[in-house]
Coordinates of C-alpha atoms and ligand atoms in Angstrom, one line a residue:
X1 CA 104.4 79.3 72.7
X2 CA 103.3 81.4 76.0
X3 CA 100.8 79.3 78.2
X4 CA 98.3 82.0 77.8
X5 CA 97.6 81.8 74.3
X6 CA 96.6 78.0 74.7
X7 CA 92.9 78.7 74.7
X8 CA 91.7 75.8 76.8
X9 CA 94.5 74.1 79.7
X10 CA 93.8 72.0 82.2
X11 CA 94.1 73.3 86.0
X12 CA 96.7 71.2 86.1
X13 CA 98.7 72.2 83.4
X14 CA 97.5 75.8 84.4
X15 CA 99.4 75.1 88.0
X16 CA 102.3 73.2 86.5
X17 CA 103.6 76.8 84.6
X18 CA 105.8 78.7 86.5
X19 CA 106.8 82.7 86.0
X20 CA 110.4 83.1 85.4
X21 CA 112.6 82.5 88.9
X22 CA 112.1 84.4 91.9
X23 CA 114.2 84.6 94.4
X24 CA 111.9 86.0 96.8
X25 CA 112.0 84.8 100.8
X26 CA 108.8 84.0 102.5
X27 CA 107.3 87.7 103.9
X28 CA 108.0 88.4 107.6
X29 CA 104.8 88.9 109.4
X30 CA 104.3 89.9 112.9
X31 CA 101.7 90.4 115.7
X32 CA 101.4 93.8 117.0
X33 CA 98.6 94.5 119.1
X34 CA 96.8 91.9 118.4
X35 CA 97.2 92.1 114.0
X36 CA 99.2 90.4 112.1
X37 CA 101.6 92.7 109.8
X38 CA 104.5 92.6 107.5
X39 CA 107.9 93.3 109.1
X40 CA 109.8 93.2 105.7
X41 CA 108.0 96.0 103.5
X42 CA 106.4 99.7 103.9
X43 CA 102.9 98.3 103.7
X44 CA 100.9 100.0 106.0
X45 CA 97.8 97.7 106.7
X46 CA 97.8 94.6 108.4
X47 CA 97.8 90.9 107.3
X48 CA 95.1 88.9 109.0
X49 CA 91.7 87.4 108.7
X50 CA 89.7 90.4 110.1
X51 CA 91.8 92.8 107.3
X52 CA 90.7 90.1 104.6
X53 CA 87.2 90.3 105.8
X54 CA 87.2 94.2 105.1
X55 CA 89.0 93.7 101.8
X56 CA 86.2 91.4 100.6
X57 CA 83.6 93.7 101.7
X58 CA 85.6 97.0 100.2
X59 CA 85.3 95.1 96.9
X60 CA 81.7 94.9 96.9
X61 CA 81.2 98.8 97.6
X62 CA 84.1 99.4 94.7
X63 CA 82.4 97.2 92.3
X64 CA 78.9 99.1 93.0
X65 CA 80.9 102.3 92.9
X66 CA 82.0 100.9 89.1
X67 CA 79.2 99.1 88.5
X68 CA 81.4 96.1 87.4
X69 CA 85.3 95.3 87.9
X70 CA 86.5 96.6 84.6
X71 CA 87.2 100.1 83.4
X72 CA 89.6 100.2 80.2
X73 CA 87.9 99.2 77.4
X74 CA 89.1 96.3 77.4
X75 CA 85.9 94.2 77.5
X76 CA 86.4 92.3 73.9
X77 CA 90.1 91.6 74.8
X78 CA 88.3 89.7 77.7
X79 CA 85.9 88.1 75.8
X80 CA 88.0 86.7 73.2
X81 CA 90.4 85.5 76.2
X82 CA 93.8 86.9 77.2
X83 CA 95.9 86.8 80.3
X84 CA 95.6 89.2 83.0
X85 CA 97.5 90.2 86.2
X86 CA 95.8 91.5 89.1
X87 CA 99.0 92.9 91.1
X88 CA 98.8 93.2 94.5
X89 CA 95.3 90.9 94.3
X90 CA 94.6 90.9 98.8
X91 CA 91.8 88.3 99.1
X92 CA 92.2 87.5 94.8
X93 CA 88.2 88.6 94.7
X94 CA 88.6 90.6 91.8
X95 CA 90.9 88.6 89.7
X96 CA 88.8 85.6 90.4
X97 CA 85.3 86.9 89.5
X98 CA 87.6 88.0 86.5
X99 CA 88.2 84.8 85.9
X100 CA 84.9 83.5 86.5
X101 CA 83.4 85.9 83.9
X102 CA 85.5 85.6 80.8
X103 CA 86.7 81.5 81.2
X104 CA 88.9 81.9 78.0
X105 CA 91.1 84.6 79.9
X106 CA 94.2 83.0 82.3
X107 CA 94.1 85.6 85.9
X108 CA 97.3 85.8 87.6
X109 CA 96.7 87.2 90.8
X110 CA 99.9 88.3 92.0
X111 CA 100.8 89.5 96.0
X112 CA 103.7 89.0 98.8
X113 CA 101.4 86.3 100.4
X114 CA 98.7 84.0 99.3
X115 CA 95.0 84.5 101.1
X116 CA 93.4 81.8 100.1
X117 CA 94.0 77.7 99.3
X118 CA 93.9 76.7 95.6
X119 CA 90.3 74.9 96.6
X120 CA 87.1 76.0 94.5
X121 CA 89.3 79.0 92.0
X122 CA 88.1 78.7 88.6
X123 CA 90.5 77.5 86.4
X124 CA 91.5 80.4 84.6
X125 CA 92.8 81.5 88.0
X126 CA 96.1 81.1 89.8
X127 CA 98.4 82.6 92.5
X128 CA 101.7 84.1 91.9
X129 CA 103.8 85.0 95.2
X130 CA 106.4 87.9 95.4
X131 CA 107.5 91.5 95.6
X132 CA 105.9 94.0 93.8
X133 CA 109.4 96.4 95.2
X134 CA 111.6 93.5 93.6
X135 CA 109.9 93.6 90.5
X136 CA 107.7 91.4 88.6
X137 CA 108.3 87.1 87.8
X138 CA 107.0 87.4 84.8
X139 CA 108.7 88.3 81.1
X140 CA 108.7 91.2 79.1
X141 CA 105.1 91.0 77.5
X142 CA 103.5 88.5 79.3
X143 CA 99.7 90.2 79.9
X144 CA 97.3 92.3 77.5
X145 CA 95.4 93.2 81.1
X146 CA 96.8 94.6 84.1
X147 CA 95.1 95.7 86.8
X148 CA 96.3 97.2 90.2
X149 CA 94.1 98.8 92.5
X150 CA 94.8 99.9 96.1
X151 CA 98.0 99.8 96.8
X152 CA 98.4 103.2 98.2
X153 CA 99.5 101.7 101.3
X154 CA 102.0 99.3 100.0
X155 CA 103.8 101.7 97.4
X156 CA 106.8 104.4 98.8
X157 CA 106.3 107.8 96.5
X158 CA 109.8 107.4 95.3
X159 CA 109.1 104.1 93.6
X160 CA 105.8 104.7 91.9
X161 CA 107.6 105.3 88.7
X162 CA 109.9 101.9 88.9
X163 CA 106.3 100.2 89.9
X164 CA 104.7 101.8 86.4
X165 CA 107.3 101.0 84.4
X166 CA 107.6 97.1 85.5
X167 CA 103.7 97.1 84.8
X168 CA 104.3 98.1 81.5
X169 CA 107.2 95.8 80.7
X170 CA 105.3 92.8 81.7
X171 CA 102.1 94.4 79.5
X172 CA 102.3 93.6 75.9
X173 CA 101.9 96.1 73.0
X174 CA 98.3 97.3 72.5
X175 CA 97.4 95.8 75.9
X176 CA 95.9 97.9 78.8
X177 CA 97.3 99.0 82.0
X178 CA 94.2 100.2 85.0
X179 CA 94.4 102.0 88.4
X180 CA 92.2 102.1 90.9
X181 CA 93.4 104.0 94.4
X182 CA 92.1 105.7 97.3
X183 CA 93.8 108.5 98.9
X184 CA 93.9 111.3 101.6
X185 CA 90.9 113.1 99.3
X186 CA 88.3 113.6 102.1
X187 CA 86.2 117.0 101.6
X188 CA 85.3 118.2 103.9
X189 CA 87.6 117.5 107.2
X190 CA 86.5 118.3 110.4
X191 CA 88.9 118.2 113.1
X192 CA 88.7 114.6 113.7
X193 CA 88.9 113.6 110.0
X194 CA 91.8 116.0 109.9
X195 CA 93.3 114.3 112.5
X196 CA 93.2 110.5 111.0
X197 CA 94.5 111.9 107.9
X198 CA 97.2 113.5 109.9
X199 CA 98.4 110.2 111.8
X200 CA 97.8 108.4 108.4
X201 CA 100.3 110.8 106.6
X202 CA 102.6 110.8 109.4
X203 CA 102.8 107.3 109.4
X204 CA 102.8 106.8 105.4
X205 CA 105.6 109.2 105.5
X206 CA 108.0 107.7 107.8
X207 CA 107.9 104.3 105.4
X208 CA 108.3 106.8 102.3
X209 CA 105.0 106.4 101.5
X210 CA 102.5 110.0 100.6
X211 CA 99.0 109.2 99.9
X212 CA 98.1 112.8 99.6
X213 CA 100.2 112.4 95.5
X214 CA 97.5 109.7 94.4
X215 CA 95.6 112.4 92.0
X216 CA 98.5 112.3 90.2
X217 CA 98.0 108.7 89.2
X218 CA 97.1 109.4 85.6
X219 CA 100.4 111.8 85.0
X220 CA 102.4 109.0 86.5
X221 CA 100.7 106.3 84.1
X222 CA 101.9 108.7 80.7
X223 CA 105.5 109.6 82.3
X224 CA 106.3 105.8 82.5
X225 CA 105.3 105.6 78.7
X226 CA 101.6 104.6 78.4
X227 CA 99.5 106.0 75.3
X228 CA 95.7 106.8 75.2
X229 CA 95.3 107.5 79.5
X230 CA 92.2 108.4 80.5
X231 CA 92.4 109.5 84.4
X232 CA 88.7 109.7 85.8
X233 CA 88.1 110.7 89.5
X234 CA 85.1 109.9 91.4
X235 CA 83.4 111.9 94.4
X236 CA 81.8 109.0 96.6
X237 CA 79.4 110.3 99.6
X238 CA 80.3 109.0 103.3
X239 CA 78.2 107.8 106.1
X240 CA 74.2 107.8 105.9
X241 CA 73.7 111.0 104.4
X242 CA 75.0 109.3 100.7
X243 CA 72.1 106.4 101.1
X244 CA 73.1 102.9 101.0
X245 CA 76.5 103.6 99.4
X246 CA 77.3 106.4 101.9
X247 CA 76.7 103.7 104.6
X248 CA 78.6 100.8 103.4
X249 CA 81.9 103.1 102.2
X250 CA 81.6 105.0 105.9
X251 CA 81.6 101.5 107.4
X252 CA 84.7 100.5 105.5
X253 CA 86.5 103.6 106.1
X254 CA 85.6 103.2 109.7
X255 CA 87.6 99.4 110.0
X256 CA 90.6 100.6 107.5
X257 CA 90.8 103.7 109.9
X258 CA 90.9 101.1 113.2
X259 CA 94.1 99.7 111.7
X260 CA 95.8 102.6 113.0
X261 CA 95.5 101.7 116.9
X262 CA 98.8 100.3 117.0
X263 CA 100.5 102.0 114.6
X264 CA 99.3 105.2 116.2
X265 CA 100.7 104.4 119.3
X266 CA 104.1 104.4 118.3
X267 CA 103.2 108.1 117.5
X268 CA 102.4 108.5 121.5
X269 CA 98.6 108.9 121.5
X270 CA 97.0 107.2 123.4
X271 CA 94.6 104.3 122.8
X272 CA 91.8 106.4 124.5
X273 CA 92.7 109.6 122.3
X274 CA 92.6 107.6 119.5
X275 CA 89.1 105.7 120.0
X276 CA 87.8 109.5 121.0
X277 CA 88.6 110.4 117.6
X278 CA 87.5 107.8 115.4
X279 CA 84.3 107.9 117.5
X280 CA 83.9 111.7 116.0
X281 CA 83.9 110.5 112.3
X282 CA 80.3 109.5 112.3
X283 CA 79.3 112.4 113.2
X284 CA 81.6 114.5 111.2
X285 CA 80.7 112.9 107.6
X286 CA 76.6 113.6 108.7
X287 CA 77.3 117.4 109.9
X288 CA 79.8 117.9 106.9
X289 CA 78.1 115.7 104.1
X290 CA 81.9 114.4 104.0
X291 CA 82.9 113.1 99.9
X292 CA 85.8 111.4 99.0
X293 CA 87.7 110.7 95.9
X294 CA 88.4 107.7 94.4
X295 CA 91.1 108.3 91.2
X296 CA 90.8 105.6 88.4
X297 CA 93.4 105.7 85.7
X298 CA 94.3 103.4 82.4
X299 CA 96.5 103.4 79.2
X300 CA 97.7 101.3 76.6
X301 CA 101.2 99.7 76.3
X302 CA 102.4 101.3 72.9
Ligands
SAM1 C1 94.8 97.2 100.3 S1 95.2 95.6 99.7 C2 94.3 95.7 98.2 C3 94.0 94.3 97.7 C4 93.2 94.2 96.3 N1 94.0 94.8 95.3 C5 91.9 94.9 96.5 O1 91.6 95.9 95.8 O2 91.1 94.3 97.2 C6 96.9 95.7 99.2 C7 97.5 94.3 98.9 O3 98.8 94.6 98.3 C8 99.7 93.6 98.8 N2 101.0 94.2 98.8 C9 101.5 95.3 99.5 N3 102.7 95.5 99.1 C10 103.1 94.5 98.3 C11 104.3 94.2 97.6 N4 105.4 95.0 97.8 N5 104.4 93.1 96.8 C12 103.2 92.4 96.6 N6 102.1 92.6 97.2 C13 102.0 93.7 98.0 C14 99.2 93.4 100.3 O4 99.6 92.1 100.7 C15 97.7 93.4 100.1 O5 97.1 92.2 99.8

């Protein structure tokens, strides 16, 4: 019998069940400039303390944005217990307040490196490592919950439909499949705005990688076979002009926008030009009452 439908394990016995074999290496991280990033896959962002730090906080404004971590209605599955994957989990926040919240449910958060140690995680929760790019550890079936959210950076265009269609194969029948990305959806752009999205495409495309496709996440979801999707996207305001909200998504936006320095460079713009034209952003989301979207998608395994 799977370990999941054992209603109450130990941690230990919890820790002592392994997915199917990997064969994954160790990721390849690097210093550049001063942040730590993978040398081994497209993933755009870096890998480090200070890029945790802003994942934690990004969570907070998401799950105010949501009002809550969940948006396929799958909140009786949940109750009565059933395993979920978070895929591509970052810091694991979401997968463990998951876990937290409904104890009869077993949270796999999976990711290409671990953030945290296995001290204080609820028991319902533990760590998978690998490749999303490789494919999943986990057999056909496994989850009736899977949830991946944000990894627009991480994902080339070409192999969105491969990454769908291992989500569903690891999803069993009837269970849900959810979506949660930010893309290049920023309305309206002044020229500095225009210009971070510019260096952000530039560089997204040179790893295969187009951010400006996300709306399309819900089309993706059915053409890899999912039933019942429901594609919902939200307008959020930016900077101080939106209230607290505005605030605390312009401040995140801000940091995941700083990540660029190096990366930038390699385009040959200077550190100067660049720090000119992040300084403009403020300004441009108050003169421009700046939105951006935020596309949600989920379906159903049939
Ligand atoms: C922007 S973070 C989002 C984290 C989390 N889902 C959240 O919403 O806070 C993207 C995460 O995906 C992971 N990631 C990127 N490419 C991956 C891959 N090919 N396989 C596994 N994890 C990957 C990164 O290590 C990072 O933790």
């Amino acid at each position: 019998m799977p370990w999941w439908w054992h209603a109450r394990r130990s941690e230990a016995e919890l820790r002592s069940v392994a997915p199917s074999p990997s064969t994954e290496a160790s990721p390849v991280l690097v210093d550049v400039a001063g942040r730590r990033r993978f040398q081994d896959m497209p993933y755009l962002l870096p890998k480090d303390q200070q890029e945790l730090n802003r994942l934690d906080y990004q969570h907070y404004v998401l799950r105010q944005v949501f009002r809550g971590n969940v948006l396929a209605p799958v909140q009786d599955l949940l109750r009565e217990g059933t395993a979920v994957l978070d895929v591509g989990t970052g810091t694991g926040r979401w997968a463990i307040e998951v876990a937290e919240a409904f104890p009869r449910c077993r949270v796999v958060g999976f990711d290409r490196e671990p953030a945290r140690s296995s001290q204080g995680l609820p028991p319902g929760f533990r760590f998978v490592q690998g490749d999303l790019l490789q494919g999943l550890p986990f057999a056909d079936a496994t989850f009736g919950y899977v949830h991946q959210r944000l990894l627009v950076a991480g994902i080339p265009l070409a192999q969105w439909p491969a990454v769908l269609r291992e989500l569903l194969r690891v999803t069993r029948r009837g269970g849900w499949i959810e979506l949660v990305e930010l893309g290049l959806g920023f309305f309206p752009q002044g020229p500095c705005l225009q210009q971070i999205v510019t260096w952000w495409q530039q560089l997204s495309v040179a790893r295969g990688m187009d951010a400006s496709q996300l709306f399309l996440l819900g089309r993706w979801l059915r053409e890899a076979g999912a039933l019942q999707v429901e594609q919902r996207t939200c307008w959020l305001p930016v900077g101080r002009w939106g209230g607290r909200l505005g605030q605390l998504l312009a401040q995140d936006l801000l940091v995941a926008a700083g990540t660029l320095e190096a990366p930038v460079e390699g385009l040959g713009v200077s550190v100067a030009r660049f720090h000119e034209i992040l300084e403009g952003l403020a300004r441009e989301w108050e003169e421009g009452q700046v939105t951006y979207e935020v596309y949600t998608a989920w379906g159903r395994k049939p």
